Amino acid sequence: MLIAAGLGLLGRVSADGGYLTDVLPATLPLGIGFGMAMPAPAGLAMPGATPEDSGPASGRFNTLQQVGAALGPAVLSTLAASRTDGLPAHGAPAGTAYAGGHQLAFRIAACFVLGAAVVAMTVLRTPAKPSAAPVVAARPAKDAAEV
């Protein structure tokens, strides 16, 4: 949620926004959120792997993480550039168009993060604890001598 909040705040930064008033308040929750969120996927990806499968599982996890880290900015920067190129046709100055493109990209990124949070909350449920069966005390066995 901190990452989504930070991205949403960055999606409001205008062309004449200031660092202390607009950028810093957005980057603080981003930093805290990423610091809290990044170890969690590794913790979810590896516990089920056997010692023999830990190498391939770690490799798949790292590959997917790197692909996501490359694909996300590629898609978002393409959307930002498209928006930036389209705004001057509606009379927006260059600085406003540039900021408008980035506002769109940050808002879409915030929506992706919120969507991922909804999926995670739906899919990653804590398994129910098995109910404890009542313990019945066993009677000690009789020795052959007692019979």
Short mmCIF file of C-alpha atoms in Angstrom, two decimals:
data_model
loop_
_atom_site.label_atom_id
_atom_site.label_comp_id
_atom_site.label_asym_id
_atom_site.label_seq_id
_atom_site.Cartn_x
_atom_site.Cartn_y
_atom_site.Cartn_z
CA MET A 1 0.00 0.00 0.00
CA LEU A 2 2.93 2.34 0.67
CA ILE A 3 4.26 1.76 -2.84
CA ALA A 4 0.84 2.49 -4.37
CA ALA A 5 0.55 5.64 -2.24
CA GLY A 6 3.99 6.86 -3.31
CA LEU A 7 3.27 6.19 -6.99
CA GLY A 8 -0.10 7.91 -6.67
CA LEU A 9 1.57 10.96 -5.13
CA LEU A 10 4.15 11.02 -7.94
CA GLY A 11 1.22 10.91 -10.35
CA ARG A 12 0.17 14.32 -9.00
CA VAL A 13 3.49 16.12 -9.48
CA SER A 14 2.99 18.98 -11.94
CA ALA A 15 5.48 20.67 -14.23
CA ASP A 16 6.04 23.41 -11.66
CA GLY A 17 6.14 21.07 -8.64
CA GLY A 18 8.91 21.34 -6.09
CA TYR A 19 11.16 18.69 -4.63
CA LEU A 20 10.39 19.31 -0.95
CA THR A 21 6.66 19.76 -1.45
CA ASP A 22 5.90 17.19 -4.16
CA VAL A 23 8.69 14.70 -4.86
CA LEU A 24 10.09 14.00 -1.39
CA PRO A 25 6.69 13.21 0.21
CA ALA A 26 6.11 10.69 -2.59
CA THR A 27 9.51 9.02 -2.47
CA LEU A 28 9.49 8.41 1.28
CA PRO A 29 6.59 5.91 1.22
CA LEU A 30 8.08 4.39 -1.94
CA GLY A 31 11.40 3.71 -0.23
CA ILE A 32 9.80 2.29 2.88
CA GLY A 33 7.34 0.23 0.86
CA PHE A 34 9.99 -1.26 -1.42
CA GLY A 35 12.19 -2.01 1.57
CA MET A 36 9.35 -3.90 3.21
CA ALA A 37 8.03 -5.60 0.08
CA MET A 38 11.13 -6.84 -1.74
CA PRO A 39 12.18 -9.62 0.69
CA ALA A 40 8.65 -11.11 0.78
CA PRO A 41 8.56 -12.63 -2.73
CA ALA A 42 11.78 -14.52 -2.13
CA GLY A 43 10.36 -15.83 1.11
CA LEU A 44 7.26 -17.03 -0.73
CA ALA A 45 9.14 -18.54 -3.66
CA MET A 46 11.69 -20.69 -1.88
CA PRO A 47 10.22 -22.48 1.16
CA GLY A 48 8.56 -25.26 -0.86
CA ALA A 49 11.73 -26.10 -2.78
CA THR A 50 13.64 -29.22 -1.83
CA PRO A 51 17.40 -28.88 -1.42
CA GLU A 52 17.84 -30.51 -4.83
CA ASP A 53 15.42 -28.04 -6.47
CA SER A 54 16.54 -24.90 -4.65
CA GLY A 55 18.99 -23.88 -7.40
CA PRO A 56 16.49 -24.08 -10.29
CA ALA A 57 13.73 -22.50 -8.15
CA SER A 58 16.00 -19.61 -7.22
CA GLY A 59 16.98 -19.19 -10.87
CA ARG A 60 13.33 -19.05 -11.99
CA PHE A 61 12.51 -16.56 -9.27
CA ASN A 62 15.43 -14.28 -10.17
CA THR A 63 14.64 -14.53 -13.89
CA LEU A 64 11.01 -13.55 -13.36
CA GLN A 65 12.05 -10.70 -11.08
CA GLN A 66 14.47 -9.36 -13.70
CA VAL A 67 11.94 -9.70 -16.53
CA GLY A 68 9.37 -7.80 -14.47
CA ALA A 69 11.91 -5.13 -13.60
CA ALA A 70 12.62 -4.65 -17.31
CA LEU A 71 9.12 -5.03 -18.70
CA GLY A 72 7.34 -2.70 -16.26
CA PRO A 73 9.41 0.42 -16.97
CA ALA A 74 9.43 -0.37 -20.70
CA VAL A 75 5.63 -0.43 -20.85
CA LEU A 76 5.21 2.58 -18.56
CA SER A 77 7.80 4.71 -20.38
CA THR A 78 6.12 3.88 -23.70
CA LEU A 79 2.79 5.07 -22.29
CA ALA A 80 4.45 8.20 -20.85
CA ALA A 81 6.12 9.01 -24.19
CA SER A 82 2.88 8.50 -26.09
CA ARG A 83 1.01 10.80 -23.71
CA THR A 84 3.81 13.38 -23.80
CA ASP A 85 3.74 13.39 -27.61
CA GLY A 86 -0.05 13.74 -27.72
CA LEU A 87 -0.54 16.61 -25.28
CA PRO A 88 1.07 19.39 -27.37
CA ALA A 89 -1.58 18.74 -30.04
CA HIS A 90 -4.10 19.93 -27.44
CA GLY A 91 -2.13 23.08 -26.71
CA ALA A 92 -0.07 21.93 -23.73
CA PRO A 93 3.40 23.47 -23.35
CA ALA A 94 6.37 21.08 -23.53
CA GLY A 95 6.99 21.01 -19.77
CA THR A 96 3.35 20.36 -18.99
CA ALA A 97 3.21 17.63 -21.65
CA TYR A 98 6.30 15.96 -20.21
CA ALA A 99 4.87 16.04 -16.69
CA GLY A 100 1.52 14.80 -18.00
CA GLY A 101 3.15 11.76 -19.57
CA HIS A 102 4.87 10.86 -16.33
CA GLN A 103 1.72 11.50 -14.31
CA LEU A 104 -0.08 8.94 -16.44
CA ALA A 105 2.72 6.38 -16.07
CA PHE A 106 2.86 6.77 -12.28
CA ARG A 107 -0.92 6.51 -11.95
CA ILE A 108 -1.02 3.36 -14.05
CA ALA A 109 1.85 1.91 -12.00
CA ALA A 110 -0.13 2.66 -8.82
CA CYS A 111 -3.12 0.80 -10.30
CA PHE A 112 -0.90 -2.19 -11.13
CA VAL A 113 0.41 -2.26 -7.57
CA LEU A 114 -3.10 -2.06 -6.14
CA GLY A 115 -4.20 -4.85 -8.47
CA ALA A 116 -1.25 -6.97 -7.37
CA ALA A 117 -2.17 -6.32 -3.73
CA VAL A 118 -5.74 -7.49 -4.36
CA VAL A 119 -4.48 -10.64 -6.08
CA ALA A 120 -2.02 -11.29 -3.25
CA MET A 121 -4.69 -10.85 -0.58
CA THR A 122 -6.99 -13.20 -2.48
CA VAL A 123 -4.49 -15.91 -3.35
CA LEU A 124 -2.04 -15.84 -0.46
CA ARG A 125 -4.24 -16.87 2.43
CA THR A 126 -2.87 -18.23 5.66
CA PRO A 127 -3.78 -21.92 5.75
CA ALA A 128 -6.23 -22.90 8.42
CA LYS A 129 -4.69 -24.63 11.39
CA PRO A 130 -5.79 -28.24 11.70
CA SER A 131 -8.17 -28.77 14.56
CA ALA A 132 -6.67 -30.76 17.35
CA ALA A 133 -8.36 -34.10 17.90
CA PRO A 134 -9.16 -34.87 21.52
CA VAL A 135 -6.40 -36.83 23.16
CA VAL A 136 -7.57 -40.05 24.77
CA ALA A 137 -5.34 -41.44 27.46
CA ALA A 138 -4.31 -44.98 26.66
CA ARG A 139 -4.52 -47.60 29.37
CA PRO A 140 -1.25 -49.17 30.23
CA ALA A 141 -0.88 -52.67 28.86
CA LYS A 142 -1.00 -55.48 31.38
CA ASP A 143 2.01 -57.66 31.76
CA ALA A 144 1.66 -61.34 31.18
CA ALA A 145 2.49 -61.81 34.85
CA GLU A 146 -0.54 -59.71 35.89
CA VAL A 147 -3.01 -61.75 33.85
#
